[in-house]
């Protein structure tokens, strides 16, 4: 194996080791397992946004809509349709993904700033639906009355409801599956085509790559991943609410991806970790945490546009 | 001319070093848990300190802080000093739940107070019930918290929507007439409040001429007011709160509707009246607590204490909610000489608040069947400006005790299930 | 019934007029600089609070005249320091930056003036309806519409008959050529931004008279502005004008028949426009791909 590959393997193992042992090294440092679970879920969401943003070059600023739809899908499934947690996850993911597929078809022709505006506005449609259709969604009070159920296997059950650590590992498992799928897609010819589109759309078109179709597929895939993240989020809180659909939530995800490093695979997870921990810490310390978070946005955009991992990479490449 | 991009990059090196240092500190610090006196008793408070409810939430926290200072001055709880840990739920359920878990799992609080937002309060109640921590809901009004979603460990200080509706219905009917038109905020609080009012009106023999459901955050009420006026009611009841209340009242007065229809409602807050121009401070309302209560013991001291901390401004009902919530823990824990949640919860059944905490004339106690505080309704009329005091914006006509306005326990849908 | 309908249409037009003011400012900035100014609502709030602060000294009319230019100056400073470095980069960055800026502005106003809503009084002679029947047409709302009409007219005069306006219009179509012709594009963008923020500040002063003044009031007004631009057509100011009025009327009418959907109707309208005529009502093809 070349030096480059050994290094990559080493980094990958380090990441997974850290994730596997999180409940154990977080507590002594003042963290708590629920925080780690939240980082995983929001990290997955950020990575889903990045799938579209960093790898295809398409700016969707309304992606939280699919996140929220995933959450509501899971919540409604658990409330009315099923007592199986994995089943509800699938349903949530489907809701987010299918809606994404439908909407994506409508808007793939636009690009750039206009595309971003349209995605924001579409995202807000779902926010308002969730807000107003209170008989189904609980409106402003959110969807309640469901909770994640213990996982039943033939001979034993895993209580992810009351045991925070068990639930963390369950989420980690789902995260691993999703991330693995994402990685496989990116490594496939389709993934290469996506990157080609990002680099130079016109050239890619000349190469015969069906641009709109590829963007639509990428969009749909990212919505499925988003739906899964949202579904997991509903399980974290045992709750789904309209704010998960709001464009400010989308903004947070994009910021995590940018902060961690848009062009990298693991960057968004790092960005999510920093963002979540920072926000958690700041909001406990000062009531003006919003100014600090806003300042963070401004500083990252002005001085660290390549994000943390992008910065590290440039240093090592130089 | 110097290339701005190049200069940006070279300046960046130095900035990066500095920023990296600061950044590292920021990221490292949450993991350096501040040394907290292990001996302290901790109260956790979750409230939306940012967002649309920032004003009432801030006031609740101020009230709770005053309570904690007073508790500590008197020797604390069980001889130990009390620490109030305040977290911002940012009006987002996910954040609220996370903070509640943080307070319980990492900070090991003994008690939880919160939230102003009913939805978040209910979500936190699920967590506190799961973790078996005593929880007082200071300012979330949705009925289900002491209704069908009640828990053994959850108590509530502020009124339920049924209580609020019951407090004013008779008065409005007798004074103004039988045709009522409603402007209702379109979420759970509004719906239950409307249902309660409409039911009362029907019992009295009146009619609802219309119910305008307004989305939360509506800025322009003109369309709804046009419809309301066309219906020609005797009374226009505004069930909206906060910014919606301010916008709606402002527009009603600008349209001159208050000269044509009587304006009234149920819950009103000093925060809203203070945010209105003087000419818009009109209508008959109920307050959940009011600062000017001549002759009622201890109120003046409370007002003076809050004034010192509030830049000279008087306390609102929100201050009192926070104060009472924190005081409740101290009182019951010191009385029972224990911190055990189940024991304290059982002691809170029919627990009566002493005069220096209840700060109102009637008997105030936590009802056994639903854990709802039987607190009085202050019914009266808004004033353009205070006679003796610029902050006296409400004339209290009557103070109705809570157990007269509250529906019987059987009607609330609450059955308390104690843990084995 | 027809009277009710007429009332609601008129009402909708008045609501729409306000959206137009906000949306035009946003549109100006978007067209020339390709920047989605998420902080536009924040500047509205700043305008309102500045007006509130100086009213005791200069009265309502003084505040109306002075607050928007002050807001525009603040906008100018922001543009110079924060947004200028982002031109030419992916529009993602300006979006994120203005997004963060909106946070800072909301928190900052809360920090300076407090979370408590501030009472704003309008001159007494305006705060009255013009007649018993048309009670919802108060003097103040007529004044607001008049101000909007005046501002819009002024804007169009600026764009059509002044050199600055001509450069802005040219720049919207082809900034590179304008630059090649020797025009200082940086100053052009700054001035354009300032004009847009001036409109936001003016909206804020007007809004403060009608609504409660508090730090979060800007966010609810941002989305309708977006939709007005999308419906009217990106790249066309007249389209934005039309879009704003259209969604105002749609919202007003829906509030009459189906109030729960009075916000959602704007999005439905946007979706319909996007499906039937993706470039917007008056948009030019190729403006914003």
Coordinates of N, CA and C in Angstrom, one line a residue, chain A residues 80-257:
Chain A
X80 N -48.9 6.1 14.6 CA -50.1 5.5 14.0 C -50.0 4.1 13.3
X81 N -48.8 3.9 12.8 CA -48.7 2.7 11.9 C -47.9 1.5 12.4
X82 N -46.9 1.8 13.2 CA -46.0 0.6 13.6 C -45.4 0.8 14.9
X83 N -45.0 -0.3 15.5 CA -44.2 -0.2 16.7 C -42.8 -0.6 16.5
X84 N -42.4 -0.7 15.3 CA -41.1 -1.1 15.0 C -40.2 0.1 14.7
X85 N -39.2 0.3 15.4 CA -38.3 1.5 15.2 C -37.7 1.5 13.8
X86 N -37.1 0.4 13.4 CA -36.4 0.4 12.1 C -37.4 0.7 11.0
X87 N -38.6 0.1 11.1 CA -39.6 0.3 10.1 C -40.0 1.8 10.0
X88 N -40.1 2.5 11.2 CA -40.4 3.9 11.2 C -39.3 4.7 10.6
X89 N -38.1 4.3 10.8 CA -37.0 4.9 10.2 C -37.1 4.9 8.7
X90 N -37.4 3.7 8.2 CA -37.5 3.5 6.7 C -38.6 4.4 6.2
X91 N -39.7 4.5 6.9 CA -40.8 5.3 6.4 C -40.5 6.8 6.4
X92 N -39.8 7.2 7.4 CA -39.4 8.6 7.5 C -38.4 8.9 6.3
X93 N -37.5 8.0 6.1 CA -36.5 8.2 5.0 C -37.2 8.3 3.7
X94 N -38.2 7.4 3.5 CA -38.9 7.4 2.3 C -39.7 8.7 2.0
X95 N -40.3 9.2 3.1 CA -41.1 10.4 2.9 C -40.1 11.6 2.5
X96 N -39.0 11.7 3.1 CA -38.1 12.7 2.8 C -37.6 12.5 1.3
X97 N -37.2 11.3 1.0 CA -36.6 11.0 -0.3 C -37.6 11.2 -1.4
X98 N -38.8 10.7 -1.2 CA -39.8 10.7 -2.3 C -40.2 12.2 -2.7
X99 N -40.4 12.9 -1.6 CA -40.8 14.3 -1.8 C -39.6 15.0 -2.5
X100 N -38.4 14.7 -2.1 CA -37.2 15.3 -2.7 C -37.2 15.0 -4.2
X101 N -37.5 13.7 -4.5 CA -37.4 13.3 -5.9 C -38.4 14.1 -6.7
X102 N -39.6 14.3 -6.2 CA -40.7 15.0 -6.9 C -40.3 16.5 -7.1
X103 N -39.8 17.1 -6.0 CA -39.5 18.5 -6.1 C -38.3 18.8 -6.9
X104 N -37.3 17.8 -6.8 CA -36.1 18.0 -7.6 C -36.4 18.0 -9.0
X105 N -37.3 17.2 -9.5 CA -37.7 17.2 -10.9 C -38.1 18.6 -11.4
X106 N -38.8 19.4 -10.4 CA -39.3 20.7 -10.8 C -38.2 21.7 -10.9
X107 N -37.1 21.6 -10.1 CA -36.2 22.7 -10.0 C -34.8 22.5 -10.6
X108 N -34.6 21.3 -11.2 CA -33.2 21.0 -11.6 C -32.7 21.9 -12.7
X109 N -33.7 22.5 -13.4 CA -33.2 23.4 -14.5 C -32.5 24.6 -14.1
X110 N -32.8 25.1 -12.9 CA -32.3 26.3 -12.4 C -30.9 26.1 -11.8
X111 N -30.2 27.1 -11.6 CA -28.8 26.9 -11.0 C -28.5 28.2 -10.2
X112 N -27.4 28.0 -9.5 CA -26.9 29.2 -8.8 C -27.8 29.9 -7.8
X113 N -27.8 31.2 -7.8 CA -28.6 31.9 -6.8 C -30.1 31.7 -6.9
X114 N -30.6 31.6 -8.1 CA -32.0 31.4 -8.3 C -32.4 30.0 -7.7
X115 N -31.6 29.0 -8.0 CA -31.9 27.7 -7.5 C -32.0 27.7 -6.0
X116 N -31.0 28.4 -5.4 CA -31.0 28.5 -3.9 C -32.2 29.2 -3.4
X117 N -32.7 30.3 -4.0 CA -33.9 30.9 -3.6 C -35.1 30.0 -3.7
X118 N -35.1 29.3 -4.8 CA -36.3 28.4 -5.0 C -36.3 27.3 -4.0
X119 N -35.1 26.8 -3.7 CA -35.1 25.7 -2.7 C -35.5 26.2 -1.3
X120 N -35.1 27.5 -1.0 CA -35.5 28.1 0.3 C -37.0 28.2 0.4
X121 N -37.6 28.7 -0.7 CA -39.0 28.9 -0.7 C -39.8 27.6 -0.6
X122 N -39.3 26.6 -1.4 CA -40.0 25.3 -1.3 C -39.9 24.7 0.1
X123 N -38.7 24.9 0.7 CA -38.6 24.4 2.0 C -39.6 25.0 3.0
X124 N -39.8 26.3 2.8 CA -40.7 27.0 3.7 C -42.2 26.5 3.5
X125 N -42.5 26.1 2.3 CA -43.8 25.5 2.0 C -44.1 24.4 3.0
X126 N -43.2 23.5 3.2 CA -43.3 22.4 4.1 C -43.4 22.9 5.6
X127 N -42.6 23.9 5.8 CA -42.6 24.5 7.2 C -44.0 24.9 7.5
X128 N -44.7 25.7 6.5 CA -46.0 26.2 6.8 C -47.0 25.1 6.8
X129 N -46.8 24.0 6.0 CA -47.8 22.9 6.1 C -47.7 22.3 7.5
X130 N -46.5 22.0 7.9 CA -46.4 21.4 9.3 C -46.9 22.3 10.3
X131 N -46.8 23.6 10.2 CA -47.2 24.6 11.1 C -48.8 24.6 11.2
X132 N -49.3 24.7 10.0 CA -50.8 24.9 9.9 C -51.6 23.7 10.0
X133 N -51.1 22.5 9.5 CA -51.9 21.3 9.5 C -51.8 20.7 10.9
X134 N -52.3 21.5 11.9 CA -52.0 21.1 13.3 C -52.8 19.8 13.7
X135 N -53.9 19.5 13.0 CA -54.6 18.3 13.4 C -53.7 17.1 13.2
X136 N -52.9 17.1 12.1 CA -52.0 16.0 11.8 C -50.6 16.1 12.5
X137 N -50.1 17.3 12.4 CA -48.7 17.5 12.8 C -48.5 18.1 14.2
X138 N -49.6 18.5 14.8 CA -49.5 19.1 16.1 C -49.1 20.6 16.0
X139 N -49.0 21.1 14.8 CA -48.7 22.5 14.6 C -47.5 23.0 15.3
X140 N -47.6 24.2 15.9 CA -46.5 24.8 16.6 C -46.0 24.0 17.8
X141 N -46.9 23.2 18.4 CA -46.5 22.4 19.5 C -45.8 21.2 19.1
X142 N -45.8 20.9 17.9 CA -45.0 19.7 17.4 C -45.8 18.4 17.6
X143 N -45.2 17.4 17.0 CA -45.8 16.0 17.0 C -45.2 15.3 18.2
X144 N -46.2 14.9 19.1 CA -45.8 14.2 20.3 C -46.5 12.9 20.4
X145 N -46.3 12.2 21.5 CA -47.0 11.0 21.8 C -46.4 9.8 21.1
X146 N -45.2 9.9 20.7 CA -44.5 8.7 20.2 C -43.1 8.7 20.8
X147 N -42.6 7.5 20.9 CA -41.2 7.4 21.3 C -40.5 6.2 20.7
X148 N -39.2 6.2 20.6 CA -38.5 5.1 20.0 C -38.8 3.8 20.8
X149 N -39.0 2.8 20.1 CA -39.3 1.5 20.8 C -38.1 0.7 21.0
X150 N -38.0 -0.2 22.0 CA -36.9 -1.1 22.1 C -36.9 -2.0 20.9
X151 N -35.7 -2.4 20.5 CA -35.5 -3.2 19.3 C -35.8 -4.7 19.7
X152 N -36.7 -5.3 19.0 CA -37.0 -6.7 19.4 C -36.3 -7.7 18.4
X153 N -35.4 -8.5 19.0 CA -34.9 -9.6 18.2 C -35.5 -10.9 18.7
X154 N -35.1 -12.0 18.0 CA -35.8 -13.2 18.4 C -35.6 -13.6 19.9
X155 N -34.4 -13.4 20.3 CA -34.1 -13.9 21.7 C -33.9 -12.8 22.7
X156 N -33.7 -11.6 22.3 CA -33.4 -10.6 23.2 C -33.9 -9.3 22.7
X157 N -33.9 -8.3 23.6 CA -34.2 -7.0 23.0 C -33.2 -5.9 23.5
X158 N -33.0 -5.0 22.7 CA -32.1 -3.9 23.1 C -33.0 -2.6 23.4
X159 N -32.9 -2.2 24.6 CA -33.7 -1.1 25.1 C -33.1 0.2 24.7
X160 N -33.4 0.7 23.5 CA -32.8 2.0 23.1 C -33.7 3.2 23.6
X161 N -34.8 2.9 24.2 CA -35.6 3.9 24.7 C -35.0 4.6 26.0
X162 N -34.7 3.8 27.0 CA -34.2 4.4 28.2 C -32.7 4.4 28.3
X163 N -32.0 3.5 27.6 CA -30.6 3.5 27.7 C -29.9 4.3 26.7
X164 N -29.3 5.5 27.2 CA -28.8 6.4 26.2 C -27.6 5.9 25.4
X165 N -26.8 5.0 26.1 CA -25.6 4.5 25.4 C -26.1 3.5 24.3
X166 N -27.0 2.7 24.6 CA -27.5 1.7 23.5 C -28.0 2.5 22.3
X167 N -28.8 3.6 22.7 CA -29.3 4.4 21.6 C -28.2 5.0 20.7
X168 N -27.2 5.4 21.4 CA -26.1 6.0 20.7 C -25.5 5.0 19.7
X169 N -25.3 3.8 20.1 CA -24.8 2.8 19.2 C -25.7 2.4 18.1
X170 N -27.0 2.5 18.4 CA -27.9 2.2 17.3 C -27.8 3.3 16.3
X171 N -27.8 4.6 16.7 CA -27.6 5.7 15.8 C -26.3 5.6 15.0
X172 N -25.3 5.2 15.7 CA -24.0 5.0 15.1 C -24.0 4.0 14.0
X173 N -24.8 2.9 14.2 CA -24.9 1.8 13.3 C -25.6 2.4 12.0
X174 N -26.7 3.1 12.2 CA -27.4 3.7 11.1 C -26.5 4.6 10.3
X175 N -25.8 5.4 11.1 CA -24.9 6.4 10.5 C -23.9 5.7 9.6
X176 N -23.3 4.6 10.2 CA -22.3 3.8 9.4 C -22.9 3.3 8.1
X177 N -24.1 2.8 8.2 CA -24.7 2.3 6.9 C -24.9 3.4 5.9
X178 N -25.4 4.5 6.4 CA -25.6 5.6 5.5 C -24.3 6.1 4.9
X179 N -23.4 6.3 5.8 CA -22.1 6.9 5.3 C -21.4 5.9 4.4
X180 N -21.5 4.6 4.7 CA -20.9 3.6 3.8 C -21.5 3.7 2.4
X181 N -22.9 3.8 2.4 CA -23.6 3.9 1.1 C -23.1 5.2 0.3
X182 N -23.0 6.3 1.1 CA -22.6 7.5 0.5 C -21.2 7.4 -0.2
X183 N -20.3 6.8 0.6 CA -19.0 6.6 0.1 C -18.9 5.7 -1.1
X184 N -19.7 4.7 -1.1 CA -19.7 3.8 -2.3 C -20.2 4.6 -3.5
X185 N -21.3 5.3 -3.3 CA -21.8 6.1 -4.5 C -20.8 7.1 -5.0
X186 N -20.1 7.7 -4.1 CA -19.1 8.7 -4.6 C -18.0 8.1 -5.3
X187 N -17.7 6.8 -4.9 CA -16.6 6.2 -5.6 C -17.0 5.6 -6.9
X188 N -18.3 5.5 -7.1 CA -18.8 4.8 -8.4 C -18.7 5.8 -9.5
X189 N -18.9 5.2 -10.8 CA -18.8 6.1 -11.9 C -19.8 7.3 -11.8
X190 N -20.9 7.0 -11.2 CA -21.9 8.1 -11.0 C -21.3 9.2 -10.2
X191 N -20.7 8.8 -9.1 CA -20.1 9.8 -8.2 C -19.0 10.6 -9.0
X192 N -18.3 9.9 -9.8 CA -17.2 10.6 -10.6 C -17.9 11.7 -11.5
X193 N -19.0 11.2 -12.1 CA -19.7 12.2 -12.9 C -20.2 13.4 -12.2
X194 N -20.7 13.2 -10.9 CA -21.1 14.3 -10.1 C -20.0 15.3 -9.9
X195 N -18.8 14.8 -9.6 CA -17.7 15.7 -9.4 C -17.3 16.4 -10.7
X196 N -17.4 15.7 -11.8 CA -17.2 16.3 -13.1 C -18.1 17.5 -13.3
X197 N -19.4 17.3 -12.9 CA -20.3 18.4 -13.1 C -20.0 19.6 -12.2
X198 N -19.5 19.2 -11.0 CA -19.1 20.3 -10.1 C -18.0 21.1 -10.7
X199 N -17.0 20.4 -11.2 CA -15.8 21.1 -11.7 C -16.1 22.0 -12.9
X200 N -16.8 21.4 -13.8 CA -17.0 22.3 -15.0 C -18.2 21.7 -15.7
X201 N -19.3 22.3 -15.5 CA -20.6 21.8 -16.0 C -20.7 21.7 -17.6
X202 N -20.1 22.8 -18.2 CA -20.2 22.8 -19.6 C -19.4 21.7 -20.2
X203 N -18.2 21.5 -19.7 CA -17.4 20.4 -20.2 C -18.0 19.1 -20.0
X204 N -18.6 18.9 -18.8 CA -19.3 17.6 -18.5 C -20.4 17.4 -19.5
X205 N -21.1 18.5 -19.9 CA -22.2 18.3 -20.9 C -21.6 17.9 -22.2
X206 N -20.5 18.5 -22.6 CA -19.9 18.1 -23.8 C -19.4 16.7 -23.9
X207 N -19.1 16.2 -22.6 CA -18.7 14.8 -22.6 C -19.9 13.8 -22.7
X208 N -21.1 14.4 -22.8 CA -22.3 13.5 -23.0 C -22.9 13.1 -21.7
X209 N -22.5 13.7 -20.6 CA -23.1 13.4 -19.3 C -24.5 14.1 -19.2
X210 N -25.6 13.4 -19.0 CA -26.9 14.0 -18.9 C -27.0 14.8 -17.6
X211 N -26.7 16.1 -17.7 CA -26.6 16.9 -16.6 C -27.8 16.9 -15.7
X212 N -28.9 17.3 -16.3 CA -30.1 17.5 -15.5 C -30.5 16.2 -14.8
X213 N -30.4 15.0 -15.5 CA -30.7 13.8 -14.9 C -29.8 13.4 -13.7
X214 N -28.5 13.7 -13.9 CA -27.6 13.4 -12.8 C -27.8 14.3 -11.6
X215 N -28.1 15.5 -11.9 CA -28.3 16.4 -10.8 C -29.6 16.0 -10.0
X216 N -30.6 15.6 -10.8 CA -31.8 15.1 -10.2 C -31.6 13.9 -9.3
X217 N -30.8 13.0 -9.8 CA -30.5 11.7 -9.1 C -29.7 12.1 -7.8
X218 N -28.7 12.9 -8.0 CA -27.9 13.4 -6.8 C -28.8 14.0 -5.8
X219 N -29.7 14.9 -6.3 CA -30.6 15.6 -5.4 C -31.5 14.6 -4.6
X220 N -32.0 13.7 -5.4 CA -32.9 12.7 -4.7 C -32.1 11.8 -3.7
X221 N -30.9 11.4 -4.1 CA -30.2 10.6 -3.1 C -29.9 11.4 -1.8
X222 N -29.5 12.6 -2.0 CA -29.2 13.4 -0.8 C -30.4 13.6 0.0
X223 N -31.6 13.7 -0.6 CA -32.8 13.8 0.1 C -33.1 12.6 0.9
X224 N -32.8 11.4 0.3 CA -33.0 10.2 1.1 C -32.1 10.2 2.3
X225 N -30.9 10.6 2.2 CA -30.0 10.6 3.3 C -30.5 11.6 4.4
X226 N -30.9 12.7 3.9 CA -31.5 13.8 4.7 C -32.7 13.2 5.5
X227 N -33.5 12.5 4.8 CA -34.7 11.9 5.4 C -34.3 11.0 6.5
X228 N -33.3 10.2 6.3 CA -32.8 9.3 7.3 C -32.3 10.1 8.5
X229 N -31.6 11.1 8.3 CA -31.1 11.9 9.4 C -32.2 12.5 10.2
X230 N -33.2 13.0 9.5 CA -34.4 13.6 10.1 C -35.1 12.5 10.9
X231 N -35.2 11.3 10.4 CA -35.9 10.2 11.1 C -35.2 9.9 12.4
X232 N -33.9 9.9 12.3 CA -33.1 9.6 13.5 C -33.3 10.7 14.5
X233 N -33.4 12.0 14.0 CA -33.5 13.1 14.9 C -34.9 13.0 15.7
X234 N -35.9 12.5 15.0 CA -37.2 12.4 15.7 C -37.0 11.4 16.8
X235 N -36.2 10.3 16.6 CA -36.0 9.3 17.6 C -35.2 9.9 18.8
X236 N -34.3 10.8 18.5 CA -33.4 11.4 19.5 C -34.3 12.1 20.5
X237 N -35.3 12.9 19.9 CA -36.1 13.8 20.8 C -37.4 13.1 21.2
X238 N -37.8 12.1 20.5 CA -39.2 11.5 20.6 C -40.2 12.7 20.3
X239 N -39.8 13.4 19.3 CA -40.5 14.6 19.0 C -40.2 15.1 17.6
X240 N -41.2 15.7 17.0 CA -40.9 16.3 15.7 C -41.6 17.7 15.7
X241 N -40.9 18.7 15.2 CA -41.5 20.0 15.2 C -41.2 20.8 14.0
X242 N -42.0 21.8 13.7 CA -41.8 22.6 12.4 C -40.4 23.2 12.3
X243 N -39.8 23.6 13.4 CA -38.6 24.3 13.3 C -37.5 23.5 12.6
X244 N -37.7 22.2 12.6 CA -36.7 21.3 11.9 C -36.8 21.5 10.4
X245 N -37.9 22.2 9.9 CA -38.1 22.4 8.5 C -37.7 23.8 8.1
X246 N -37.4 24.6 9.0 CA -37.2 26.0 8.7 C -35.9 26.3 8.0
X247 N -35.8 27.4 7.2 CA -34.6 27.6 6.4 C -33.4 27.9 7.3
X248 N -33.7 28.3 8.6 CA -32.5 28.6 9.5 C -31.9 27.3 9.8
X249 N -32.6 26.2 9.9 CA -32.0 24.9 10.1 C -31.2 24.5 8.9
X250 N -31.7 24.8 7.7 CA -30.9 24.5 6.5 C -29.6 25.3 6.5
X251 N -29.7 26.5 7.0 CA -28.5 27.3 7.0 C -27.5 26.7 8.0
X252 N -27.9 26.2 9.1 CA -27.0 25.5 10.0 C -26.3 24.4 9.3
X253 N -27.0 23.5 8.6 CA -26.4 22.4 8.0 C -25.4 22.8 6.9
X254 N -25.7 23.8 6.1 CA -24.8 24.3 5.1 C -23.5 24.8 5.8
X255 N -23.7 25.5 6.9 CA -22.6 26.1 7.7 C -21.7 25.0 8.2
X256 N -22.3 23.9 8.7 CA -21.5 22.8 9.2 C -20.7 22.2 8.1
X257 N -21.3 22.1 6.9 CA -20.5 21.5 5.8 C -19.4 22.4 5.4

